[in-house]
Coordinates of C-alpha atoms in Angstrom, one line a residue:
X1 CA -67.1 60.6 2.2
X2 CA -63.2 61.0 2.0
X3 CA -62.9 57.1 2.5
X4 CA -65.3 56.1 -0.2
X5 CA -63.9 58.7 -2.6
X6 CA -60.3 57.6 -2.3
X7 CA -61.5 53.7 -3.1
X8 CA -63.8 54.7 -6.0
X9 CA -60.0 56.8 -7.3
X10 CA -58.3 54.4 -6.7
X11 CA -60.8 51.6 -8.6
X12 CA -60.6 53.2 -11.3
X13 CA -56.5 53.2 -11.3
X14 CA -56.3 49.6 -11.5
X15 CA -59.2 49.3 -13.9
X16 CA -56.6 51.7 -16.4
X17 CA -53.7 49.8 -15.9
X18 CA -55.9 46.4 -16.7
X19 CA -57.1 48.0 -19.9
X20 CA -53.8 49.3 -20.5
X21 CA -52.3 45.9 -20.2
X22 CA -54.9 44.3 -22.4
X23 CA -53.8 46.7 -25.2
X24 CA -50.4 46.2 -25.0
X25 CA -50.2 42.2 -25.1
X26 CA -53.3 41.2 -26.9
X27 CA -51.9 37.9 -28.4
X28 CA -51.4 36.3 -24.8
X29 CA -55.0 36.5 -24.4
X30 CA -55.3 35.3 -28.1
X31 CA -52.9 31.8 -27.4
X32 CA -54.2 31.5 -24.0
X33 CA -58.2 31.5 -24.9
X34 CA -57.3 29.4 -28.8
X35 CA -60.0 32.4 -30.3
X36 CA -59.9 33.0 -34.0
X37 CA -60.0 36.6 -35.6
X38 CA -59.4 40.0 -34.3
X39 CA -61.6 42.2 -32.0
X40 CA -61.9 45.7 -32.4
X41 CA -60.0 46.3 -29.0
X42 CA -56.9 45.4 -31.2
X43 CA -54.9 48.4 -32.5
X44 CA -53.7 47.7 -36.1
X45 CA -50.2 48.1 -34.9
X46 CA -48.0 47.9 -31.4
X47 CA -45.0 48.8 -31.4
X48 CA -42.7 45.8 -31.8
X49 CA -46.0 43.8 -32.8
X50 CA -47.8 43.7 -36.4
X51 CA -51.2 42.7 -37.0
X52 CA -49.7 40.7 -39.8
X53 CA -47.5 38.7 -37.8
X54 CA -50.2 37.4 -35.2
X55 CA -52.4 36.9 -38.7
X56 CA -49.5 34.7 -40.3
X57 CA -49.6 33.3 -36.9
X58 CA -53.2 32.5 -36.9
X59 CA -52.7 30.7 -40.6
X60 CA -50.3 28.3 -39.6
X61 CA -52.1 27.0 -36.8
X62 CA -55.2 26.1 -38.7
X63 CA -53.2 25.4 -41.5
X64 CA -53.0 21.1 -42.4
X65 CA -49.6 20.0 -41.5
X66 CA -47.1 19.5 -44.5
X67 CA -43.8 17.9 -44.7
X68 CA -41.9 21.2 -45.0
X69 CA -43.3 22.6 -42.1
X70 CA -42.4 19.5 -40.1
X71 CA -38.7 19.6 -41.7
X72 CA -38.6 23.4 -40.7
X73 CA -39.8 22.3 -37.0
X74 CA -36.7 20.1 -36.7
X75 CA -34.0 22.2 -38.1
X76 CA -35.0 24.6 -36.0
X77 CA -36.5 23.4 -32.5
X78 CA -34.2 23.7 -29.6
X79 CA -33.9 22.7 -26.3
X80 CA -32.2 23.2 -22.6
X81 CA -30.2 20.6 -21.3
X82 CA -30.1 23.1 -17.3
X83 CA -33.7 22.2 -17.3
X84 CA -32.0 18.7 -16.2
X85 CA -28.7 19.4 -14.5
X86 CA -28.3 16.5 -11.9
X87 CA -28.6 14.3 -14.5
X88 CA -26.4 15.2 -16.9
X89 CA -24.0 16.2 -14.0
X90 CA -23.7 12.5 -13.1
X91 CA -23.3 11.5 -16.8
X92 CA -20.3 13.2 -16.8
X93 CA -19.0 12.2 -13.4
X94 CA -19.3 8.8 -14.9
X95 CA -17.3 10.0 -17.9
X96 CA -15.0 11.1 -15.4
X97 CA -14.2 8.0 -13.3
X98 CA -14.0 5.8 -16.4
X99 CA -11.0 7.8 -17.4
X100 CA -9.4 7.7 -13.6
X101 CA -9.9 4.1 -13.9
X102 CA -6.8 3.4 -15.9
X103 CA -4.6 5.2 -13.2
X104 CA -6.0 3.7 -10.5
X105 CA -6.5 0.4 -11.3
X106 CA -2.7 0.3 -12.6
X107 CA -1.3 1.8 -9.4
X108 CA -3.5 -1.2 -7.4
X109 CA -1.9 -4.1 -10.0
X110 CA 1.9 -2.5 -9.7
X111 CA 1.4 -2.1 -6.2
X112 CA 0.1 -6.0 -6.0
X113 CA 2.3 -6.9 -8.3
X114 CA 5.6 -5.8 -6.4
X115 CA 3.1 -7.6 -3.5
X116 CA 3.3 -11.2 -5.1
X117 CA 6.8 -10.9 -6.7
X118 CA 8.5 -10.2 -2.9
X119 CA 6.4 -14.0 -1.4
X120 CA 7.8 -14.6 -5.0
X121 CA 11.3 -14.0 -4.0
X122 CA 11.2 -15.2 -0.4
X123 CA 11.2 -18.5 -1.9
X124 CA 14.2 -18.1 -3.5
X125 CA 16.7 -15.8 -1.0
X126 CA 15.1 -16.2 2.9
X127 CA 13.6 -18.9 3.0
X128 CA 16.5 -21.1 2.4
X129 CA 18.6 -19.3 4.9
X130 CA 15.7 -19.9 7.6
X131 CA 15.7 -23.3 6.9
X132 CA 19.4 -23.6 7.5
X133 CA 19.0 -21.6 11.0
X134 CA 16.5 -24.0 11.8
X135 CA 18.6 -26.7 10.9
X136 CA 21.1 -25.7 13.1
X137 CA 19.0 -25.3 15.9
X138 CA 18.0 -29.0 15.7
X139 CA 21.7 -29.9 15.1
X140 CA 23.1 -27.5 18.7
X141 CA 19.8 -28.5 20.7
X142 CA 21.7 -31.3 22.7
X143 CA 24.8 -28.8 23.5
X144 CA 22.3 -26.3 24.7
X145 CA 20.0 -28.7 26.7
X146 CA 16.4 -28.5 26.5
X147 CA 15.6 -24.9 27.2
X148 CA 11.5 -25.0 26.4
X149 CA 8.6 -27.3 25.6
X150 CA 9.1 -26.9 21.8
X151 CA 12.2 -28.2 19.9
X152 CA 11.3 -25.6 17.3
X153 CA 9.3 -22.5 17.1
X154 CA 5.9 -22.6 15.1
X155 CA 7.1 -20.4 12.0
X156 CA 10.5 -22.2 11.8
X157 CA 8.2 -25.9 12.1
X158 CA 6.5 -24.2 8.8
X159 CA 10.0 -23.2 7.3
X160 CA 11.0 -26.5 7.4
X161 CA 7.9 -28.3 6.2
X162 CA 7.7 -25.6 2.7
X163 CA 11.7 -26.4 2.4
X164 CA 11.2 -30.6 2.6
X165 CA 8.1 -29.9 0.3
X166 CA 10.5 -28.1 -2.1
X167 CA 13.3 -30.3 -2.3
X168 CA 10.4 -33.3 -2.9
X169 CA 8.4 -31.7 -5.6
X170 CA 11.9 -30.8 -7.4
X171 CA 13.2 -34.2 -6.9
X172 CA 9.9 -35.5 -8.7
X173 CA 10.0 -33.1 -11.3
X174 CA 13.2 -34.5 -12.9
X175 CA 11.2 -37.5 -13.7
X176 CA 8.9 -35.7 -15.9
X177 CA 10.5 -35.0 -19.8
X178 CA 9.8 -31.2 -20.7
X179 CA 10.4 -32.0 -24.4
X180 CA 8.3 -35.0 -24.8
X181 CA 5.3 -32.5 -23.3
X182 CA 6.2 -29.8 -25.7
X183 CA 6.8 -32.1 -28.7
X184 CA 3.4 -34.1 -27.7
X185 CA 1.2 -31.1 -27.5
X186 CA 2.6 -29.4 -30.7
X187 CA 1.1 -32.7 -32.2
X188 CA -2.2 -31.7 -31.7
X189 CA -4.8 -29.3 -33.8
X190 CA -5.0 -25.7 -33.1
X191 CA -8.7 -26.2 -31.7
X192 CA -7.9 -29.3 -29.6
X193 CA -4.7 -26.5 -28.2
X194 CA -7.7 -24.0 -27.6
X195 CA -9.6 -26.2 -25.4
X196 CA -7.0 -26.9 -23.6
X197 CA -5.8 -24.2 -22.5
X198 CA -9.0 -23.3 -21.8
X199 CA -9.4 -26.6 -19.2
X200 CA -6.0 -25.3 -17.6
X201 CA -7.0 -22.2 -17.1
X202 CA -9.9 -23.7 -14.6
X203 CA -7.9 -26.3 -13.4
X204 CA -5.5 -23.5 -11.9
X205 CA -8.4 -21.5 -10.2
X206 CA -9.4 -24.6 -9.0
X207 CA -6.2 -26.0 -7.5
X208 CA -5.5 -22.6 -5.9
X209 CA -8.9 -22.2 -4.4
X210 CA -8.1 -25.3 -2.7
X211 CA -4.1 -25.6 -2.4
X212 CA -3.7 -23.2 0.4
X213 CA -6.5 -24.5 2.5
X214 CA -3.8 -27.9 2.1
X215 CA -0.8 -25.9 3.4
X216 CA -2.4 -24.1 5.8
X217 CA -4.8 -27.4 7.4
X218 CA -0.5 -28.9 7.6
X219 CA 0.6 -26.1 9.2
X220 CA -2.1 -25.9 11.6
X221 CA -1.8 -29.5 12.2
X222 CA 2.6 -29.4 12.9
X223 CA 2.2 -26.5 14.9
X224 CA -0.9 -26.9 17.4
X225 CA -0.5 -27.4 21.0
X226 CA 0.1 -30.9 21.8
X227 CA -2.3 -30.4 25.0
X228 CA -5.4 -30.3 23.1
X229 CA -7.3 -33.5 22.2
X230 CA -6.1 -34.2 18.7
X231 CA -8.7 -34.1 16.1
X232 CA -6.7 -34.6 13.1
X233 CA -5.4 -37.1 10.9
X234 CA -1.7 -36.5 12.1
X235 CA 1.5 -34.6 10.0
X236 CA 2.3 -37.1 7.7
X237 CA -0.6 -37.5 6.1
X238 CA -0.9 -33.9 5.7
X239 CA 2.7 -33.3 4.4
X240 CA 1.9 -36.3 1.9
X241 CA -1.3 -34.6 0.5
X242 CA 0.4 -31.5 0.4
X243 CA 3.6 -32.4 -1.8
X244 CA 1.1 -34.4 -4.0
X245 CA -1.0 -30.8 -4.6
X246 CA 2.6 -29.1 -5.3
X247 CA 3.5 -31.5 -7.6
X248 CA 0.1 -31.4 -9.7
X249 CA -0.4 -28.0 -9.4
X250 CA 4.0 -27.7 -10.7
X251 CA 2.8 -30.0 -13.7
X252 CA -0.1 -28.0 -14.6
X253 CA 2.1 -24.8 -14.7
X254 CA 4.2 -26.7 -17.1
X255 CA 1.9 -27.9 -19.5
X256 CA 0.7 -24.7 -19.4
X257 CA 3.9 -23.0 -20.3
X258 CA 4.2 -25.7 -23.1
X259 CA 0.9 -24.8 -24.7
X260 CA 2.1 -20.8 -24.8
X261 CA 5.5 -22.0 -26.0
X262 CA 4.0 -23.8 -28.9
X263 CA 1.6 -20.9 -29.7
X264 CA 5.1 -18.6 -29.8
X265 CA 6.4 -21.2 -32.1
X266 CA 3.9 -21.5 -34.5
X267 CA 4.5 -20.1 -38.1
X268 CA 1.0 -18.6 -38.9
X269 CA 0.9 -17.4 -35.1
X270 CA -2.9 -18.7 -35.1
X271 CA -2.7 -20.2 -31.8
X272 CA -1.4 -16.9 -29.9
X273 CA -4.0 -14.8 -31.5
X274 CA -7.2 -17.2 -30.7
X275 CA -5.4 -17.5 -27.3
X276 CA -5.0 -14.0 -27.0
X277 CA -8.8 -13.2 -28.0
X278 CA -9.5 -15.3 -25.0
X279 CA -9.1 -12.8 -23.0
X280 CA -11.5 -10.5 -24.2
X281 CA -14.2 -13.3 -23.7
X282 CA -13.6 -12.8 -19.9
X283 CA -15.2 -9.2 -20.4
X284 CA -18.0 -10.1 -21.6
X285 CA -18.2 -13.1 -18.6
X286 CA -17.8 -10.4 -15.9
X287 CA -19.3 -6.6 -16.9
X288 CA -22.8 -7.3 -17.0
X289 CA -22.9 -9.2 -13.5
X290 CA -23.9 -7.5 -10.3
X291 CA -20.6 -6.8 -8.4
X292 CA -20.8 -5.5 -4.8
X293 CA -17.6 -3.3 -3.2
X294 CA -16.1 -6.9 -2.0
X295 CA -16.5 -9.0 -5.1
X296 CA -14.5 -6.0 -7.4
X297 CA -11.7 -6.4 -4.3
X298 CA -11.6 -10.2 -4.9
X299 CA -11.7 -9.8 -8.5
X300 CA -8.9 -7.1 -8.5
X301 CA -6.6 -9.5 -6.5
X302 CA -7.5 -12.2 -9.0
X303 CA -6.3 -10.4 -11.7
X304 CA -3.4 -9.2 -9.7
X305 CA -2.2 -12.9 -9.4
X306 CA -3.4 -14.3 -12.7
X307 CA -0.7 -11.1 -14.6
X308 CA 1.7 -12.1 -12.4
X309 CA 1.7 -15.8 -13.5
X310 CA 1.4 -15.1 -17.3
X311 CA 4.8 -13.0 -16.8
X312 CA 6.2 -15.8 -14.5
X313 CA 4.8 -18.1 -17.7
X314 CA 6.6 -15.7 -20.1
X315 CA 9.9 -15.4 -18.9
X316 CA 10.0 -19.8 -18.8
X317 CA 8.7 -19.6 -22.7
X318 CA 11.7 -17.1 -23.3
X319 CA 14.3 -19.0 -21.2
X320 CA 13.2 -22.6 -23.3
X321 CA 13.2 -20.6 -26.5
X322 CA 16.8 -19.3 -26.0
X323 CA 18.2 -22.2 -24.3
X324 CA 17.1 -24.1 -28.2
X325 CA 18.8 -21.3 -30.3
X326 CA 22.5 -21.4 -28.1
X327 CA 21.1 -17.9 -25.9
X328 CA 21.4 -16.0 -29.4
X329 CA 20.4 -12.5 -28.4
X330 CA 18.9 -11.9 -32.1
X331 CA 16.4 -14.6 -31.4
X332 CA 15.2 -12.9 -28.1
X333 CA 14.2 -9.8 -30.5
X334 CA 12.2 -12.1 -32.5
X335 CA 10.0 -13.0 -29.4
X336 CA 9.6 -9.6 -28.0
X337 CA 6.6 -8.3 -30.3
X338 CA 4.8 -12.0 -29.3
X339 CA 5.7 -10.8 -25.5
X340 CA 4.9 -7.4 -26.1
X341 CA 1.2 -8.2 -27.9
X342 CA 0.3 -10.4 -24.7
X343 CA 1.4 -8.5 -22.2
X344 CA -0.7 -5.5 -23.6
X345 CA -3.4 -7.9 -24.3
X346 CA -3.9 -8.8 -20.3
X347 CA -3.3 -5.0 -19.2
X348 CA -6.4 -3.8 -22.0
X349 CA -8.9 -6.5 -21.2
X350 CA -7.8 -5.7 -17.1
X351 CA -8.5 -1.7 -17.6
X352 CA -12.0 -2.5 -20.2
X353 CA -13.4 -4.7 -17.3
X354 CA -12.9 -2.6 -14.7
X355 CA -13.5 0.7 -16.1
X356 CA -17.1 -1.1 -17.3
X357 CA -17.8 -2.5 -13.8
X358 CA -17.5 0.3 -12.1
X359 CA -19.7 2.3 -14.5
X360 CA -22.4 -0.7 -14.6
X361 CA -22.6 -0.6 -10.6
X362 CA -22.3 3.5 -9.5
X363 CA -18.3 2.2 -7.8
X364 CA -16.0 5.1 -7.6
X365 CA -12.7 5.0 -8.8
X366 CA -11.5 5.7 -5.1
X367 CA -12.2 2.3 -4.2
X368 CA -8.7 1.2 -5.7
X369 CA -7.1 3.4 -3.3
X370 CA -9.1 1.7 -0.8
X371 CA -8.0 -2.0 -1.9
X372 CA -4.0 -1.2 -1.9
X373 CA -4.4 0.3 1.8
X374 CA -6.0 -3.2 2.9
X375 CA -3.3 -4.8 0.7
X376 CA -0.7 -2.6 2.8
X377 CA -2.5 -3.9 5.9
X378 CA -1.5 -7.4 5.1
X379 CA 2.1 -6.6 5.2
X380 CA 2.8 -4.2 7.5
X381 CA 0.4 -6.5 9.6
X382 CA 2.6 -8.9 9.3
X383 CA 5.9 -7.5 10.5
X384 CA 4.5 -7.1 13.6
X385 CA 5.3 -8.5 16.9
X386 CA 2.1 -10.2 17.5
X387 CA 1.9 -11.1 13.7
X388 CA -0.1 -14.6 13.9
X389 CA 0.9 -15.6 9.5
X390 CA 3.5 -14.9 7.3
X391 CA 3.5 -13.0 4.7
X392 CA 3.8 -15.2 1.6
X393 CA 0.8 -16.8 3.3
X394 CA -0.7 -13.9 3.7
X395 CA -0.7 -12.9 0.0
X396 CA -1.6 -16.7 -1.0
X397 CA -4.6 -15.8 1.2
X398 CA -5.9 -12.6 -0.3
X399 CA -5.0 -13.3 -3.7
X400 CA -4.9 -17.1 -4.4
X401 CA -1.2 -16.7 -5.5
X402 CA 0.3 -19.5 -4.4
X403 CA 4.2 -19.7 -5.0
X404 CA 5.5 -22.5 -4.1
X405 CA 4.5 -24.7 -7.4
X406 CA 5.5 -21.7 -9.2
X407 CA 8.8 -21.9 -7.9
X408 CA 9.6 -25.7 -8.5
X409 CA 8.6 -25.3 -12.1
X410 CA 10.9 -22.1 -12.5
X411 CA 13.9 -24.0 -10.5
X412 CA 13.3 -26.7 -12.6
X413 CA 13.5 -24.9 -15.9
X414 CA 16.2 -23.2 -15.3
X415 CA 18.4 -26.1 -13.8
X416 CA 18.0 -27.7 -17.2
X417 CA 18.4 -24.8 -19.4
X418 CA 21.6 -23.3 -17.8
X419 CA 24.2 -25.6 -17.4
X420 CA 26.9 -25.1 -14.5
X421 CA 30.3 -26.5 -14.5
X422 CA 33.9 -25.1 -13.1
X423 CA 34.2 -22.7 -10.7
X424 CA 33.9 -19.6 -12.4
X425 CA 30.3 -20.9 -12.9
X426 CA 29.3 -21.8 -9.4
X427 CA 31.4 -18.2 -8.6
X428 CA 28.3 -16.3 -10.8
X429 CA 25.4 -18.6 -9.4
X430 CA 26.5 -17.3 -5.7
X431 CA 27.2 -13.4 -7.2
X432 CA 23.1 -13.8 -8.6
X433 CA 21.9 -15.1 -5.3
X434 CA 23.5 -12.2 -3.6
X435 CA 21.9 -10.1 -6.5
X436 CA 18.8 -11.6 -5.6
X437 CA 18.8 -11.5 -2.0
X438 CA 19.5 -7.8 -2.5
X439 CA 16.6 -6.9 -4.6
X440 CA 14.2 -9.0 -2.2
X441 CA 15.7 -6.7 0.6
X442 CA 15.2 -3.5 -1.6
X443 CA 12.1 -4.6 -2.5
X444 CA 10.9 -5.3 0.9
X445 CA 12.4 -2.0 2.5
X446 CA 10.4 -0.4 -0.3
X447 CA 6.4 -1.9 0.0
X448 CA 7.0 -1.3 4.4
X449 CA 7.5 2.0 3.5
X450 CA 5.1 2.3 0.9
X451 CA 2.6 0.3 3.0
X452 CA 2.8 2.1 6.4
X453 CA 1.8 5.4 3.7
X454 CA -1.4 3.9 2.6
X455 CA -2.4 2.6 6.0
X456 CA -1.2 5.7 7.9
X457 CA -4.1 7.6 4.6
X458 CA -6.6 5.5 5.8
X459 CA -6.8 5.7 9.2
X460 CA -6.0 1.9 9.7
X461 CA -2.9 2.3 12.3
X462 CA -4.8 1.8 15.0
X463 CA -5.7 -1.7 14.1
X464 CA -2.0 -3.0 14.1
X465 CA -2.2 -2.9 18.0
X466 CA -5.1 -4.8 18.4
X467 CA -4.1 -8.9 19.5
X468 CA -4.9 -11.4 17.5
X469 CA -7.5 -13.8 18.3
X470 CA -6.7 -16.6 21.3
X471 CA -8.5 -19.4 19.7
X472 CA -9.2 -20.4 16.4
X473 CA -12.8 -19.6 14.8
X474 CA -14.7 -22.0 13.3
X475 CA -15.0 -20.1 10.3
X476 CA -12.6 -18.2 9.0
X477 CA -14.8 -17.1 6.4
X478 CA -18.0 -15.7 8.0
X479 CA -17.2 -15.1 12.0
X480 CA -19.7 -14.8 14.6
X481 CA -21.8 -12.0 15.0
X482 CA -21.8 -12.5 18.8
X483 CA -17.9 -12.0 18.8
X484 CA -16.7 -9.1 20.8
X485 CA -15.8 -6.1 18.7
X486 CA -12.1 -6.1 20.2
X487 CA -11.6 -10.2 19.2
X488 CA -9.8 -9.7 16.1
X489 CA -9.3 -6.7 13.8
X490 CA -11.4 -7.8 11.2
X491 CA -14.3 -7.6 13.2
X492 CA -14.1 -4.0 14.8
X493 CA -14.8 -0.7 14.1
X494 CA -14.5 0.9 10.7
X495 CA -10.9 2.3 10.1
X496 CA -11.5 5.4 7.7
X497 CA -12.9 8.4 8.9
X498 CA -15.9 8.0 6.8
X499 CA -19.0 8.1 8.8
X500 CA -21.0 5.2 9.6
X501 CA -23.8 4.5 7.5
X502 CA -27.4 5.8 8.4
X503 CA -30.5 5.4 7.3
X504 CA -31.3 8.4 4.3
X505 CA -34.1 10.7 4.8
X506 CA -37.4 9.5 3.1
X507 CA -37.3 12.4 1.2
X508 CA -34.0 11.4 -0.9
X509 CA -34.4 8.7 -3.6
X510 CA -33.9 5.4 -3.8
X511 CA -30.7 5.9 -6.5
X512 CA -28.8 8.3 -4.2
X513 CA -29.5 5.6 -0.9
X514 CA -28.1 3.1 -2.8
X515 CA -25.1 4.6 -4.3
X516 CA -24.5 5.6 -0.4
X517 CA -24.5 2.6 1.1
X518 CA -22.4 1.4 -1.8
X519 CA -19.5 4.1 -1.1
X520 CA -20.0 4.0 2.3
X521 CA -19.8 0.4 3.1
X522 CA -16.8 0.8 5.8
X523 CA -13.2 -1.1 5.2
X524 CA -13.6 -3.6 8.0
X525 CA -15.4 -5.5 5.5
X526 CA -12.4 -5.7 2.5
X527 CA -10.2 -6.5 5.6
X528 CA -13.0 -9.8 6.3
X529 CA -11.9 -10.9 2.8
X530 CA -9.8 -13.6 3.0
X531 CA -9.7 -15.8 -0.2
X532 CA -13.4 -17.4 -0.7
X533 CA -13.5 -18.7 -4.1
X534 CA -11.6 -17.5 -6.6
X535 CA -13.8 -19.3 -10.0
X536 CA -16.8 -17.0 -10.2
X537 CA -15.8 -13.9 -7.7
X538 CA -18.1 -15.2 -5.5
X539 CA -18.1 -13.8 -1.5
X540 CA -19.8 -15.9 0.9

């Protein structure tokens, strides 16, 4: 009887507290059920609640709607932007890596920059003194007897052929007039000028997507084993075809140069601003494609080279323009807002495209960092014992920079605009060599040290050990999946400490898989780019 007592008590406790409840928060019930009008359980007034309040309430809601009310509504709705916090997180991660973009994207095109103008130098400074050791060699061989099978060593066979090629190309080159160009392409209209330099502009993606597979198919052929069967169509033919590339490629630097010289040149300035707004068409050409982690490397070393050039492109402009005004210093000061306005033109339209790429395609800005390690790669790659290329081929390789027309066209401007007579003359041309051969070394000392700091960041050490490959592939391009890991570094393990990529959960979604297999593609893959085609950023 206890028992049943106690429950019937306490029964009668919870039915209180209902009723309780009930009277304290009668509207709930009100909004919940949609009733009209008031029950007599309702007290006239709670507390913190009136009657009149739930009855003004009551009015609106059956009220018609009116324009003031809606107007009211606006001004005064609100809203919780925490409800959504991933997304708006990412929103402003995005906001984030467009403005590192700037920073790292400049540090990659200094970096690459420094890259190109040491191959640039080597031209100039070493490689004149290599030839000369190789000439000696040739010239002591029959004092010192027949020591091995080769009269010369491979890279010194290559030193010589790039130092014939030179003193070829330059030979030809005095045979073409640099005034009659300029003077016959000021002639024409500012649109036929447009177009032009518009057809150049392809023609030199063109000739160096295909000018270093020349050089390197007559390298190849001067320095393979003679034991093999020969499936070529000997040296000669290849030196030929590759001092007629030099030479075309020289002449289509200089008309090029011509073109910018007559846009500095003209009086309304027309020219240099439609040239200039060029530019900008190329970001409209590349941010709304699909761009993987490998095509934005390609691109980046494409731009690397093609800013580069324009300043190569610049300085012969200025040299021409102050070799016609007697080297007055006044007139440089005139072209320095023209040189100013492009230069700034290429670094905008470089730091727009990429920042929009990367936002268009979930790419962190990190990715530049890990672009100048593989760039580092190349060169401290290349100073090692069991290096298998040199370096100026290297960078001709990974960026499409090719330097040796550049340098004929450079030699050959600047042969006829300085002239050198007496001895004091020929005293300062060896005092600027030595200037020169000083700032290569600098330069140099500076990138190895540089380099071995990005490669020693990313884990990459380990692959300068590894041995080159013993026989050529097939394709250089797209290697065998049935190669053996340890065959060549391109085609081994990952070198950053990131962790291979696995397969996400089926409970993530398909946005955050994909951005993870974007950032987490590993580096052996930027260290497979060699230079596919430069026209369109395509990879193979």
């Amino acid at each position: 009887m206890a028992d049943v007592s106690g429950t019937e008590l306490s029964e009668e406790k919870e039915n209180e507290i209902e009723l309780k409840k009930r009277q304290k928060r009668p509207w709930e019930e009100f909004r919940r059920s949609g009733k009209i009008g008031i029950t007599p359980e309702l007290p006239e007034t709670l507390g913190f609640f009136d009657i009149s309040a739930v009855k003004r309430e009551q009015q609106e809601v059956s009220a018609d709607p009116s324009l003031t009310r809606f107007i009211c509504a606006e001004l005064t709705r609100g809203y919780f932007l925490e409800h959504n916090e991933a997304k708006y997180t990412e929103r402003r991660e995005r906001v984030y890596t467009c403005m590192r973009i700037p920073k790292e994207l400049e540090k990659l095109m200094i970096f690459g920059f420094f890259l190109c103008a040491d191959a640039f130098l080597y031209i100039f400074t070493l490689l004149p003194l290599r030839v000369l050791l190789a000439l000696l060699r040739l010239l002591t061989l029959p004092c010192c007897g027949f020591s091995g099978s080769r009269l010369l060593q491979p890279a010194q066979v290559c030193d010589m052929l790039k130092g014939l090629i030179l003193v070829l190309c330059f030979s030809m080159m005095h045979y073409v007039d640099y005034s009659m160009m300029y003077h016959l392409i000021r002639g024409q209209s500012v649109i036929k000028l447009y177009i032009i330099y518009n057809m150049l502009e392809v023609a030199d993606r063109l000739f160096s997507s295909f000018g270093q597979d020349i050089l390197d198919a007559l390298y190849w052929t001067a320095t393979e084993p003679k034991e093999r069967k020969r499936d070529s169509i000997g040296v000669i033919p290849h030196f030929f075809m590759a001092v007629f590339y030099v030479f075309l490629h020289s002449i289509l630097i200089m008309v090029q140069a011509s073109t910018l010289n007559v846009a500095f040149n003209s009086h309304n300035k027309s020219l240099l601003t439609i040239m200039m707004s060029n530019n900008f068409v190329e970001i409209k050409g590349s941010v709304f494609k699909k761009f993987e982690k490998n095509n934005l490397f390609q691109m980046s070393n494409s731009d690397i080279k093609e800013r580069f050039t324009s300043y190569v492109l610049l300085l012969i402009v200025c040299l021409r323009n102050m070799e016609q005004f007697s080297w007055n210093p006044d007139h440089l000061w005139m072209l320095f807002p023209d040189v100013f306005m492009v230069v700034m033109s290429e670094v905008a339209v470089d730091i727009i495209k990429h920042a929009f790429i990367t936002k268009f395609n979930d790419i962190t800005a990190d990715v530049y960092s890990e672009y100048r390690a593989s760039l580092a790669f190349d060169l401290v790659s290349s100073r090692q014992k069991n290096a298998y290329t040199d370096y100026s081929d290297s960078v001709a390789r990974r960026m499409g920079f090719i330097p040796l027309p550049l340098a004929v066209l450079l030699i050959r401007v600047v042969m006829s605009s300085v002239k050198v007579q007496g001895a004091l003359s020929y005293t300062c041309v060896f005092l600027f060599y030595l200037g020169m051969v000083t700032l290569k070394v600098l330069n140099s000392i500076v990138l190895l040290g540089k380099s071995c700091v990005y490669v020693k960041r990313a884990n990459m050490e380990d692959k300068l050990f590894e041995r080159p490959p013993t026989a050529p592939s097939f394709s250089a391009k797209s290697p065998s999946k049935s190669d053996p890991p340890d065959s060549c570094p391109s085609t081994s393990e990952p070198q950053s400490d990131t962790e291979p990529p696995t397969a996400s959960p089926l409970q993530e979604e398909e946005a955050d898989e994909a951005s993870d297999m974007n950032h987490r593609a590993p580096n052996k893959d930027l260290l497979e780019i060699d230079r596919f085609t430069i026209c369109g950023n395509r990879i193979d």
